[in-house]
């Protein structure tokens, strides 16, 4: 395996020429975002079976050759947990690499566990223990030392090796096509679009609010998001979550009311009081039917619903056993409740989870399938079987 550190235009040009015939490319990024809303791209790693490179975007004025390489649909781009890397490329280049293979959802379908981390995946698939020393590195500092480059290159060298084994296993099991909708969504710009009016759902502690207070939270969280985007600052630098929650609880409509809230300094109030109080006033005027609803505050299941969820959990265990997966990799009890409540965004209604479990569980709820207990063994089958 040839290993390169690329920091000149000539090096980048030569590397891209080497990679043009590769059927796949393993890709990773290193970035920092502690002081910005958007991640600051600090390193791009790319590898095939023979060559791995760490490319320095801080030293290169023009990444167009690399952009063309990664945006070319003739080769598959391999990521682990692709969303954040793809989000960075969309912000930097205004386009998304495609087609994509993501080893994280692929790992769940192969029984390695749901949302598995990269290091654990490589240990399980390849038997290799990766160093963890640089997971908190400031990748914007130069020069990078040998240990940092080793860590960065390992992220794509072993990713490519794992990809080859995992793709073969998926083909052998006839499951590769199951992942196609999920992989396609990773190359759709709509996947990464942000609606400021939905950002209240990311506020920690929102479950303690309800009714009109959620409407106030929604309005002020949307304002915070728009400010963070416009100023490229972290949300918490605009307004911390605990202060945002206190604003939602008190719903201040005057500057003097805002001044009573702990955590709001004079500078914030001087520059933002009018905008924030206007948002709050508008939220307080919303009719009840327009108040946001927090699905995490869904009403407690009735005893009958709890019994149905127990039945679904039992059926899920049987499905998982037959598929060679863990039930947790397919769905949580909350996911089962979403299916029972016919929520459109239920994970069990999308992608491979629908194929493996969502459709059979729906058929159980519709009476098209049934559970059997014979000689101490539980089974799950079509009603007429």
PDB file of C-alpha atoms in Angstrom, residues 65-371:
ATOM      1  CA  UNK A  65      -9.335  17.633  -9.535  1.00  0.00           C
ATOM      2  CA  UNK A  66     -10.385  15.868  -6.341  1.00  0.00           C
ATOM      3  CA  UNK A  67     -13.910  17.227  -6.658  1.00  0.00           C
ATOM      4  CA  UNK A  68     -14.193  15.773 -10.169  1.00  0.00           C
ATOM      5  CA  UNK A  69     -12.828  12.434  -8.950  1.00  0.00           C
ATOM      6  CA  UNK A  70     -15.298  12.106  -6.066  1.00  0.00           C
ATOM      7  CA  UNK A  71     -18.300  13.435  -7.964  1.00  0.00           C
ATOM      8  CA  UNK A  72     -17.760  11.073 -10.896  1.00  0.00           C
ATOM      9  CA  UNK A  73     -20.600   8.504 -10.737  1.00  0.00           C
ATOM     10  CA  UNK A  74     -18.458   5.853 -12.443  1.00  0.00           C
ATOM     11  CA  UNK A  75     -16.937   4.760  -9.111  1.00  0.00           C
ATOM     12  CA  UNK A  76     -18.494   3.896  -5.780  1.00  0.00           C
ATOM     13  CA  UNK A  77     -17.557   6.060  -2.801  1.00  0.00           C
ATOM     14  CA  UNK A  78     -17.229   4.157   0.473  1.00  0.00           C
ATOM     15  CA  UNK A  79     -17.831   5.889   3.810  1.00  0.00           C
ATOM     16  CA  UNK A  80     -18.452   4.893   7.391  1.00  0.00           C
ATOM     17  CA  UNK A  81     -21.385   6.896   8.802  1.00  0.00           C
ATOM     18  CA  UNK A  82     -21.547   8.937   5.610  1.00  0.00           C
ATOM     19  CA  UNK A  83     -23.937  11.728   6.563  1.00  0.00           C
ATOM     20  CA  UNK A  84     -21.441  14.094   8.162  1.00  0.00           C
ATOM     21  CA  UNK A  85     -18.838  13.646   5.428  1.00  0.00           C
ATOM     22  CA  UNK A  86     -21.482  14.140   2.748  1.00  0.00           C
ATOM     23  CA  UNK A  87     -22.784  17.238   4.487  1.00  0.00           C
ATOM     24  CA  UNK A  88     -19.263  18.691   4.379  1.00  0.00           C
ATOM     25  CA  UNK A  89     -18.862  17.985   0.661  1.00  0.00           C
ATOM     26  CA  UNK A  90     -22.251  19.527  -0.072  1.00  0.00           C
ATOM     27  CA  UNK A  91     -21.282  22.689   1.801  1.00  0.00           C
ATOM     28  CA  UNK A  92     -17.794  22.874   0.245  1.00  0.00           C
ATOM     29  CA  UNK A  93     -18.625  21.846  -3.310  1.00  0.00           C
ATOM     30  CA  UNK A  94     -22.365  22.367  -3.693  1.00  0.00           C
ATOM     31  CA  UNK A  95     -22.726  18.728  -4.786  1.00  0.00           C
ATOM     32  CA  UNK A  96     -22.681  15.230  -3.317  1.00  0.00           C
ATOM     33  CA  UNK A  97     -20.472  12.254  -4.200  1.00  0.00           C
ATOM     34  CA  UNK A  98     -22.465   9.343  -5.576  1.00  0.00           C
ATOM     35  CA  UNK A  99     -23.050   6.439  -5.660  1.00  0.00           C
ATOM     36  CA  UNK A 100     -22.348   5.757  -1.986  1.00  0.00           C
ATOM     37  CA  UNK A 101     -21.740   2.648   0.100  1.00  0.00           C
ATOM     38  CA  UNK A 102     -21.994   3.240   3.860  1.00  0.00           C
ATOM     39  CA  UNK A 103     -20.454   0.550   6.047  1.00  0.00           C
ATOM     40  CA  UNK A 104     -22.452   1.557   9.126  1.00  0.00           C
ATOM     41  CA  UNK A 105     -25.954   0.562   7.901  1.00  0.00           C
ATOM     42  CA  UNK A 106     -24.345  -2.333   6.034  1.00  0.00           C
ATOM     43  CA  UNK A 107     -22.898  -3.528   9.351  1.00  0.00           C
ATOM     44  CA  UNK A 108     -26.361  -3.530  10.946  1.00  0.00           C
ATOM     45  CA  UNK A 109     -27.714  -5.675   8.124  1.00  0.00           C
ATOM     46  CA  UNK A 110     -24.817  -8.111   8.530  1.00  0.00           C
ATOM     47  CA  UNK A 111     -25.416  -8.488  12.263  1.00  0.00           C
ATOM     48  CA  UNK A 112     -22.474  -6.434  13.563  1.00  0.00           C
ATOM     49  CA  UNK A 113     -24.755  -4.098  15.493  1.00  0.00           C
ATOM     50  CA  UNK A 114     -26.711  -0.910  14.932  1.00  0.00           C
ATOM     51  CA  UNK A 115     -24.827   2.420  14.738  1.00  0.00           C
ATOM     52  CA  UNK A 116     -21.513   0.622  15.220  1.00  0.00           C
ATOM     53  CA  UNK A 117     -18.399   2.788  15.469  1.00  0.00           C
ATOM     54  CA  UNK A 118     -15.596   2.534  12.929  1.00  0.00           C
ATOM     55  CA  UNK A 119     -12.986   1.080  15.287  1.00  0.00           C
ATOM     56  CA  UNK A 120     -15.310  -1.621  16.554  1.00  0.00           C
ATOM     57  CA  UNK A 121     -16.391  -2.499  13.017  1.00  0.00           C
ATOM     58  CA  UNK A 122     -12.794  -2.930  11.844  1.00  0.00           C
ATOM     59  CA  UNK A 123     -12.049  -5.093  14.864  1.00  0.00           C
ATOM     60  CA  UNK A 124     -15.032  -7.329  14.144  1.00  0.00           C
ATOM     61  CA  UNK A 125     -14.662  -7.555  10.356  1.00  0.00           C
ATOM     62  CA  UNK A 126     -10.861  -7.594  10.008  1.00  0.00           C
ATOM     63  CA  UNK A 127      -9.590  -8.434  13.504  1.00  0.00           C
ATOM     64  CA  UNK A 128      -7.527  -5.223  13.580  1.00  0.00           C
ATOM     65  CA  UNK A 129      -7.327  -2.986  16.650  1.00  0.00           C
ATOM     66  CA  UNK A 130      -7.027   0.650  15.614  1.00  0.00           C
ATOM     67  CA  UNK A 131      -5.395   3.366  17.698  1.00  0.00           C
ATOM     68  CA  UNK A 132      -7.792   5.809  19.359  1.00  0.00           C
ATOM     69  CA  UNK A 133      -5.222   8.408  20.429  1.00  0.00           C
ATOM     70  CA  UNK A 134      -6.179  11.115  17.933  1.00  0.00           C
ATOM     71  CA  UNK A 135      -9.975  11.102  18.045  1.00  0.00           C
ATOM     72  CA  UNK A 136      -9.842  14.569  19.690  1.00  0.00           C
ATOM     73  CA  UNK A 137      -7.028  16.010  17.553  1.00  0.00           C
ATOM     74  CA  UNK A 138      -7.159  19.627  16.396  1.00  0.00           C
ATOM     75  CA  UNK A 139      -6.841  18.810  12.695  1.00  0.00           C
ATOM     76  CA  UNK A 140      -6.385  22.465  11.741  1.00  0.00           C
ATOM     77  CA  UNK A 141      -2.929  22.672  13.335  1.00  0.00           C
ATOM     78  CA  UNK A 142       0.102  22.199  11.149  1.00  0.00           C
ATOM     79  CA  UNK A 143       2.383  20.368  10.767  1.00  0.00           C
ATOM     80  CA  UNK A 144       0.626  17.042  11.277  1.00  0.00           C
ATOM     81  CA  UNK A 145       2.924  14.466  12.854  1.00  0.00           C
ATOM     82  CA  UNK A 146       3.450  10.868  11.747  1.00  0.00           C
ATOM     83  CA  UNK A 147       1.053   9.457  14.346  1.00  0.00           C
ATOM     84  CA  UNK A 148      -1.739  11.782  13.209  1.00  0.00           C
ATOM     85  CA  UNK A 149      -1.233  10.852   9.559  1.00  0.00           C
ATOM     86  CA  UNK A 150      -1.134   7.151  10.494  1.00  0.00           C
ATOM     87  CA  UNK A 151      -4.478   7.537  12.277  1.00  0.00           C
ATOM     88  CA  UNK A 152      -5.988   9.439   9.348  1.00  0.00           C
ATOM     89  CA  UNK A 153      -4.793   7.015   6.678  1.00  0.00           C
ATOM     90  CA  UNK A 154      -5.939   3.986   8.670  1.00  0.00           C
ATOM     91  CA  UNK A 155      -9.452   5.412   8.480  1.00  0.00           C
ATOM     92  CA  UNK A 156      -9.555   4.703   4.739  1.00  0.00           C
ATOM     93  CA  UNK A 157      -7.069   1.843   4.343  1.00  0.00           C
ATOM     94  CA  UNK A 158      -9.073  -0.505   6.562  1.00  0.00           C
ATOM     95  CA  UNK A 159     -12.376   0.976   5.425  1.00  0.00           C
ATOM     96  CA  UNK A 160     -11.648  -0.247   1.905  1.00  0.00           C
ATOM     97  CA  UNK A 161     -10.694  -3.709   3.135  1.00  0.00           C
ATOM     98  CA  UNK A 162     -13.847  -3.983   5.239  1.00  0.00           C
ATOM     99  CA  UNK A 163     -15.961  -2.783   2.320  1.00  0.00           C
ATOM    100  CA  UNK A 164     -14.732  -5.608   0.078  1.00  0.00           C
ATOM    101  CA  UNK A 165     -15.579  -8.285   2.656  1.00  0.00           C
ATOM    102  CA  UNK A 166     -18.900  -6.742   3.619  1.00  0.00           C
ATOM    103  CA  UNK A 167     -20.113  -6.253   0.068  1.00  0.00           C
ATOM    104  CA  UNK A 168     -19.280  -9.874  -0.747  1.00  0.00           C
ATOM    105  CA  UNK A 169     -21.199 -11.027   2.333  1.00  0.00           C
ATOM    106  CA  UNK A 170     -24.220  -8.909   1.428  1.00  0.00           C
ATOM    107  CA  UNK A 171     -24.251 -10.297  -2.102  1.00  0.00           C
ATOM    108  CA  UNK A 172     -23.983 -13.856  -0.796  1.00  0.00           C
ATOM    109  CA  UNK A 173     -26.940 -13.272   1.524  1.00  0.00           C
ATOM    110  CA  UNK A 174     -28.961 -11.541  -1.197  1.00  0.00           C
ATOM    111  CA  UNK A 175     -29.214  -8.368   0.890  1.00  0.00           C
ATOM    112  CA  UNK A 176     -27.193  -5.838  -1.085  1.00  0.00           C
ATOM    113  CA  UNK A 177     -30.263  -4.460  -2.874  1.00  0.00           C
ATOM    114  CA  UNK A 178     -31.995  -3.930   0.471  1.00  0.00           C
ATOM    115  CA  UNK A 179     -29.561  -1.102   1.201  1.00  0.00           C
ATOM    116  CA  UNK A 180     -30.019   0.671  -2.124  1.00  0.00           C
ATOM    117  CA  UNK A 181     -32.763   3.139  -0.982  1.00  0.00           C
ATOM    118  CA  UNK A 182     -30.756   4.079   2.111  1.00  0.00           C
ATOM    119  CA  UNK A 183     -27.569   4.603   0.111  1.00  0.00           C
ATOM    120  CA  UNK A 184     -29.394   6.639  -2.542  1.00  0.00           C
ATOM    121  CA  UNK A 185     -30.814   8.952   0.117  1.00  0.00           C
ATOM    122  CA  UNK A 186     -27.252   9.764   1.230  1.00  0.00           C
ATOM    123  CA  UNK A 187     -26.639  11.393  -2.160  1.00  0.00           C
ATOM    124  CA  UNK A 188     -29.825  13.474  -2.187  1.00  0.00           C
ATOM    125  CA  UNK A 189     -29.504  17.139  -1.241  1.00  0.00           C
ATOM    126  CA  UNK A 190     -32.923  17.021   0.432  1.00  0.00           C
ATOM    127  CA  UNK A 191     -31.461  14.675   3.062  1.00  0.00           C
ATOM    128  CA  UNK A 192     -29.294  17.530   4.345  1.00  0.00           C
ATOM    129  CA  UNK A 193     -31.739  20.406   4.071  1.00  0.00           C
ATOM    130  CA  UNK A 194     -32.486  22.129   7.355  1.00  0.00           C
ATOM    131  CA  UNK A 195     -35.843  23.600   8.269  1.00  0.00           C
ATOM    132  CA  UNK A 196     -35.316  26.158  11.072  1.00  0.00           C
ATOM    133  CA  UNK A 197     -38.900  25.540  12.248  1.00  0.00           C
ATOM    134  CA  UNK A 198     -37.928  21.946  13.060  1.00  0.00           C
ATOM    135  CA  UNK A 199     -34.854  22.783  15.132  1.00  0.00           C
ATOM    136  CA  UNK A 200     -36.781  22.947  18.421  1.00  0.00           C
ATOM    137  CA  UNK A 201     -36.731  19.150  18.294  1.00  0.00           C
ATOM    138  CA  UNK A 202     -32.966  19.236  18.919  1.00  0.00           C
ATOM    139  CA  UNK A 203     -33.246  21.234  22.145  1.00  0.00           C
ATOM    140  CA  UNK A 204     -32.335  19.167  25.191  1.00  0.00           C
ATOM    141  CA  UNK A 205     -35.009  19.325  27.868  1.00  0.00           C
ATOM    142  CA  UNK A 206     -37.883  20.154  25.522  1.00  0.00           C
ATOM    143  CA  UNK A 207     -39.818  17.164  26.901  1.00  0.00           C
ATOM    144  CA  UNK A 208     -40.579  19.265  29.987  1.00  0.00           C
ATOM    145  CA  UNK A 209     -42.560  21.768  27.904  1.00  0.00           C
ATOM    146  CA  UNK A 210     -45.984  21.458  26.347  1.00  0.00           C
ATOM    147  CA  UNK A 211     -48.739  23.504  24.740  1.00  0.00           C
ATOM    148  CA  UNK A 212     -48.079  27.130  23.936  1.00  0.00           C
ATOM    149  CA  UNK A 213     -44.628  26.897  25.511  1.00  0.00           C
ATOM    150  CA  UNK A 214     -43.600  24.537  22.735  1.00  0.00           C
ATOM    151  CA  UNK A 215     -44.804  27.108  20.217  1.00  0.00           C
ATOM    152  CA  UNK A 216     -42.544  29.721  21.833  1.00  0.00           C
ATOM    153  CA  UNK A 217     -39.667  27.254  21.863  1.00  0.00           C
ATOM    154  CA  UNK A 218     -40.196  26.545  18.171  1.00  0.00           C
ATOM    155  CA  UNK A 219     -40.186  30.238  17.271  1.00  0.00           C
ATOM    156  CA  UNK A 220     -37.061  31.173  19.242  1.00  0.00           C
ATOM    157  CA  UNK A 221     -35.162  28.020  18.227  1.00  0.00           C
ATOM    158  CA  UNK A 222     -35.883  28.888  14.569  1.00  0.00           C
ATOM    159  CA  UNK A 223     -34.548  32.412  15.129  1.00  0.00           C
ATOM    160  CA  UNK A 224     -31.416  30.976  16.787  1.00  0.00           C
ATOM    161  CA  UNK A 225     -30.848  28.608  13.853  1.00  0.00           C
ATOM    162  CA  UNK A 226     -31.136  31.421  11.315  1.00  0.00           C
ATOM    163  CA  UNK A 227     -28.654  33.525  13.296  1.00  0.00           C
ATOM    164  CA  UNK A 228     -26.194  30.642  13.588  1.00  0.00           C
ATOM    165  CA  UNK A 229     -26.399  29.975   9.845  1.00  0.00           C
ATOM    166  CA  UNK A 230     -25.988  33.618   8.892  1.00  0.00           C
ATOM    167  CA  UNK A 231     -23.055  34.186  11.248  1.00  0.00           C
ATOM    168  CA  UNK A 232     -21.466  30.709  10.911  1.00  0.00           C
ATOM    169  CA  UNK A 233     -21.405  30.277  14.660  1.00  0.00           C
ATOM    170  CA  UNK A 234     -22.354  27.319  16.865  1.00  0.00           C
ATOM    171  CA  UNK A 235     -25.965  27.419  18.059  1.00  0.00           C
ATOM    172  CA  UNK A 236     -24.871  27.506  21.684  1.00  0.00           C
ATOM    173  CA  UNK A 237     -22.870  30.680  21.009  1.00  0.00           C
ATOM    174  CA  UNK A 238     -26.064  32.400  19.947  1.00  0.00           C
ATOM    175  CA  UNK A 239     -28.229  31.042  22.745  1.00  0.00           C
ATOM    176  CA  UNK A 240     -27.653  28.077  25.059  1.00  0.00           C
ATOM    177  CA  UNK A 241     -30.301  25.381  25.304  1.00  0.00           C
ATOM    178  CA  UNK A 242     -31.028  25.976  29.004  1.00  0.00           C
ATOM    179  CA  UNK A 243     -31.573  29.694  28.364  1.00  0.00           C
ATOM    180  CA  UNK A 244     -33.737  28.903  25.350  1.00  0.00           C
ATOM    181  CA  UNK A 245     -35.890  26.642  27.530  1.00  0.00           C
ATOM    182  CA  UNK A 246     -36.246  29.363  30.161  1.00  0.00           C
ATOM    183  CA  UNK A 247     -37.354  31.830  27.475  1.00  0.00           C
ATOM    184  CA  UNK A 248     -39.957  29.302  26.319  1.00  0.00           C
ATOM    185  CA  UNK A 249     -41.217  28.829  29.883  1.00  0.00           C
ATOM    186  CA  UNK A 250     -41.544  32.550  30.636  1.00  0.00           C
ATOM    187  CA  UNK A 251     -42.489  33.756  27.123  1.00  0.00           C
ATOM    188  CA  UNK A 252     -41.164  37.324  27.649  1.00  0.00           C
ATOM    189  CA  UNK A 253     -42.753  39.901  25.339  1.00  0.00           C
ATOM    190  CA  UNK A 254     -40.867  42.970  26.576  1.00  0.00           C
ATOM    191  CA  UNK A 255     -37.192  43.809  26.873  1.00  0.00           C
ATOM    192  CA  UNK A 256     -37.598  44.244  30.614  1.00  0.00           C
ATOM    193  CA  UNK A 257     -38.892  40.667  30.821  1.00  0.00           C
ATOM    194  CA  UNK A 258     -35.896  39.354  28.922  1.00  0.00           C
ATOM    195  CA  UNK A 259     -33.552  41.155  31.300  1.00  0.00           C
ATOM    196  CA  UNK A 260     -34.847  38.984  34.152  1.00  0.00           C
ATOM    197  CA  UNK A 261     -33.728  35.760  32.513  1.00  0.00           C
ATOM    198  CA  UNK A 262     -30.453  34.408  33.804  1.00  0.00           C
ATOM    199  CA  UNK A 263     -27.896  33.777  31.081  1.00  0.00           C
ATOM    200  CA  UNK A 264     -28.868  36.688  28.825  1.00  0.00           C
ATOM    201  CA  UNK A 265     -26.222  39.386  28.996  1.00  0.00           C
ATOM    202  CA  UNK A 266     -26.680  43.068  28.213  1.00  0.00           C
ATOM    203  CA  UNK A 267     -24.987  42.744  24.820  1.00  0.00           C
ATOM    204  CA  UNK A 268     -27.398  40.016  23.690  1.00  0.00           C
ATOM    205  CA  UNK A 269     -30.428  41.991  24.847  1.00  0.00           C
ATOM    206  CA  UNK A 270     -29.206  45.207  23.218  1.00  0.00           C
ATOM    207  CA  UNK A 271     -28.789  43.558  19.809  1.00  0.00           C
ATOM    208  CA  UNK A 272     -31.535  40.914  19.824  1.00  0.00           C
ATOM    209  CA  UNK A 273     -34.372  41.867  22.185  1.00  0.00           C
ATOM    210  CA  UNK A 274     -36.650  43.261  19.483  1.00  0.00           C
ATOM    211  CA  UNK A 275     -36.237  40.290  17.151  1.00  0.00           C
ATOM    212  CA  UNK A 276     -36.740  37.706  19.904  1.00  0.00           C
ATOM    213  CA  UNK A 277     -39.773  39.342  21.499  1.00  0.00           C
ATOM    214  CA  UNK A 278     -41.419  39.750  18.085  1.00  0.00           C
ATOM    215  CA  UNK A 279     -41.018  36.034  17.474  1.00  0.00           C
ATOM    216  CA  UNK A 280     -42.475  35.263  20.891  1.00  0.00           C
ATOM    217  CA  UNK A 281     -45.489  37.542  20.395  1.00  0.00           C
ATOM    218  CA  UNK A 282     -46.214  35.902  17.059  1.00  0.00           C
ATOM    219  CA  UNK A 283     -45.972  32.439  18.628  1.00  0.00           C
ATOM    220  CA  UNK A 284     -48.358  33.393  21.423  1.00  0.00           C
ATOM    221  CA  UNK A 285     -50.947  34.391  18.813  1.00  0.00           C
ATOM    222  CA  UNK A 286     -50.947  30.976  17.137  1.00  0.00           C
ATOM    223  CA  UNK A 287     -54.207  29.006  17.376  1.00  0.00           C
ATOM    224  CA  UNK A 288     -53.966  25.779  19.371  1.00  0.00           C
ATOM    225  CA  UNK A 289     -54.122  23.576  16.286  1.00  0.00           C
ATOM    226  CA  UNK A 290     -50.861  25.146  15.052  1.00  0.00           C
ATOM    227  CA  UNK A 291     -48.890  24.457  18.207  1.00  0.00           C
ATOM    228  CA  UNK A 292     -46.097  21.957  17.610  1.00  0.00           C
ATOM    229  CA  UNK A 293     -46.503  18.482  19.016  1.00  0.00           C
ATOM    230  CA  UNK A 294     -43.624  16.627  20.544  1.00  0.00           C
ATOM    231  CA  UNK A 295     -43.839  12.962  19.596  1.00  0.00           C
ATOM    232  CA  UNK A 296     -41.510  12.152  22.483  1.00  0.00           C
ATOM    233  CA  UNK A 297     -44.329  13.253  24.803  1.00  0.00           C
ATOM    234  CA  UNK A 298     -46.757  10.797  23.255  1.00  0.00           C
ATOM    235  CA  UNK A 299     -49.438   9.597  25.621  1.00  0.00           C
ATOM    236  CA  UNK A 300     -48.685   6.588  27.766  1.00  0.00           C
ATOM    237  CA  UNK A 301     -49.700   3.353  26.008  1.00  0.00           C
ATOM    238  CA  UNK A 302     -52.871   1.736  27.279  1.00  0.00           C
ATOM    239  CA  UNK A 303     -52.608  -1.774  28.776  1.00  0.00           C
ATOM    240  CA  UNK A 304     -53.963  -3.128  25.478  1.00  0.00           C
ATOM    241  CA  UNK A 305     -51.303  -1.232  23.495  1.00  0.00           C
ATOM    242  CA  UNK A 306     -48.580  -2.475  25.847  1.00  0.00           C
ATOM    243  CA  UNK A 307     -49.764  -6.029  25.210  1.00  0.00           C
ATOM    244  CA  UNK A 308     -49.647  -5.454  21.440  1.00  0.00           C
ATOM    245  CA  UNK A 309     -46.138  -4.020  21.758  1.00  0.00           C
ATOM    246  CA  UNK A 310     -45.106  -7.125  23.687  1.00  0.00           C
ATOM    247  CA  UNK A 311     -46.478  -9.233  20.843  1.00  0.00           C
ATOM    248  CA  UNK A 312     -44.591  -7.163  18.263  1.00  0.00           C
ATOM    249  CA  UNK A 313     -41.401  -7.483  20.318  1.00  0.00           C
ATOM    250  CA  UNK A 314     -41.778 -11.262  20.386  1.00  0.00           C
ATOM    251  CA  UNK A 315     -42.387 -11.360  16.623  1.00  0.00           C
ATOM    252  CA  UNK A 316     -39.381  -9.091  16.067  1.00  0.00           C
ATOM    253  CA  UNK A 317     -37.167 -11.497  18.020  1.00  0.00           C
ATOM    254  CA  UNK A 318     -38.254 -14.373  15.787  1.00  0.00           C
ATOM    255  CA  UNK A 319     -37.668 -12.296  12.631  1.00  0.00           C
ATOM    256  CA  UNK A 320     -34.232 -11.214  13.890  1.00  0.00           C
ATOM    257  CA  UNK A 321     -33.249 -14.772  14.765  1.00  0.00           C
ATOM    258  CA  UNK A 322     -34.206 -16.021  11.310  1.00  0.00           C
ATOM    259  CA  UNK A 323     -32.329 -13.123   9.669  1.00  0.00           C
ATOM    260  CA  UNK A 324     -29.212 -13.605  11.792  1.00  0.00           C
ATOM    261  CA  UNK A 325     -29.533 -10.112  13.297  1.00  0.00           C
ATOM    262  CA  UNK A 326     -30.048  -8.692  16.759  1.00  0.00           C
ATOM    263  CA  UNK A 327     -33.544  -7.278  17.394  1.00  0.00           C
ATOM    264  CA  UNK A 328     -31.935  -3.998  18.536  1.00  0.00           C
ATOM    265  CA  UNK A 329     -30.260  -3.592  15.140  1.00  0.00           C
ATOM    266  CA  UNK A 330     -33.671  -3.711  13.475  1.00  0.00           C
ATOM    267  CA  UNK A 331     -35.913  -1.686  15.785  1.00  0.00           C
ATOM    268  CA  UNK A 332     -36.338  -0.339  19.302  1.00  0.00           C
ATOM    269  CA  UNK A 333     -39.562  -0.519  21.299  1.00  0.00           C
ATOM    270  CA  UNK A 334     -40.088   3.140  20.387  1.00  0.00           C
ATOM    271  CA  UNK A 335     -39.843   2.168  16.707  1.00  0.00           C
ATOM    272  CA  UNK A 336     -42.441  -0.556  17.282  1.00  0.00           C
ATOM    273  CA  UNK A 337     -44.714   1.999  18.952  1.00  0.00           C
ATOM    274  CA  UNK A 338     -44.318   4.291  15.923  1.00  0.00           C
ATOM    275  CA  UNK A 339     -45.345   1.405  13.675  1.00  0.00           C
ATOM    276  CA  UNK A 340     -48.343   0.644  15.896  1.00  0.00           C
ATOM    277  CA  UNK A 341     -49.372   4.321  15.806  1.00  0.00           C
ATOM    278  CA  UNK A 342     -48.987   4.339  11.998  1.00  0.00           C
ATOM    279  CA  UNK A 343     -46.426   7.139  12.045  1.00  0.00           C
ATOM    280  CA  UNK A 344     -45.162   7.805   8.523  1.00  0.00           C
ATOM    281  CA  UNK A 345     -41.583   8.371   9.696  1.00  0.00           C
ATOM    282  CA  UNK A 346     -41.298   5.024  11.447  1.00  0.00           C
ATOM    283  CA  UNK A 347     -37.890   3.454  10.630  1.00  0.00           C
ATOM    284  CA  UNK A 348     -39.751   0.173  10.086  1.00  0.00           C
ATOM    285  CA  UNK A 349     -41.471   1.632   7.043  1.00  0.00           C
ATOM    286  CA  UNK A 350     -38.264   2.530   5.192  1.00  0.00           C
ATOM    287  CA  UNK A 351     -35.407   0.749   3.500  1.00  0.00           C
ATOM    288  CA  UNK A 352     -34.208  -2.713   4.455  1.00  0.00           C
ATOM    289  CA  UNK A 353     -35.971  -2.600   7.843  1.00  0.00           C
ATOM    290  CA  UNK A 354     -39.292  -2.537   6.023  1.00  0.00           C
ATOM    291  CA  UNK A 355     -38.273  -5.574   3.973  1.00  0.00           C
ATOM    292  CA  UNK A 356     -36.954  -7.548   6.928  1.00  0.00           C
ATOM    293  CA  UNK A 357     -39.451  -6.663   9.635  1.00  0.00           C
ATOM    294  CA  UNK A 358     -41.767  -3.736   8.908  1.00  0.00           C
ATOM    295  CA  UNK A 359     -43.970  -5.455   6.346  1.00  0.00           C
ATOM    296  CA  UNK A 360     -44.272  -8.761   8.301  1.00  0.00           C
ATOM    297  CA  UNK A 361     -45.107  -6.867  11.493  1.00  0.00           C
ATOM    298  CA  UNK A 362     -47.740  -4.800   9.689  1.00  0.00           C
ATOM    299  CA  UNK A 363     -49.255  -8.025   8.404  1.00  0.00           C
ATOM    300  CA  UNK A 364     -49.342  -9.335  11.968  1.00  0.00           C
ATOM    301  CA  UNK A 365     -51.228  -6.207  13.049  1.00  0.00           C
ATOM    302  CA  UNK A 366     -53.609  -6.651  10.104  1.00  0.00           C
ATOM    303  CA  UNK A 367     -54.305 -10.284  10.994  1.00  0.00           C
ATOM    304  CA  UNK A 368     -52.565 -11.633   7.897  1.00  0.00           C
ATOM    305  CA  UNK A 369     -49.922 -13.348  10.036  1.00  0.00           C
ATOM    306  CA  UNK A 370     -50.101 -15.053  13.402  1.00  0.00           C
ATOM    307  CA  UNK A 371     -47.986 -16.324  16.271  1.00  0.00           C
TER     308      UNK A 371
END
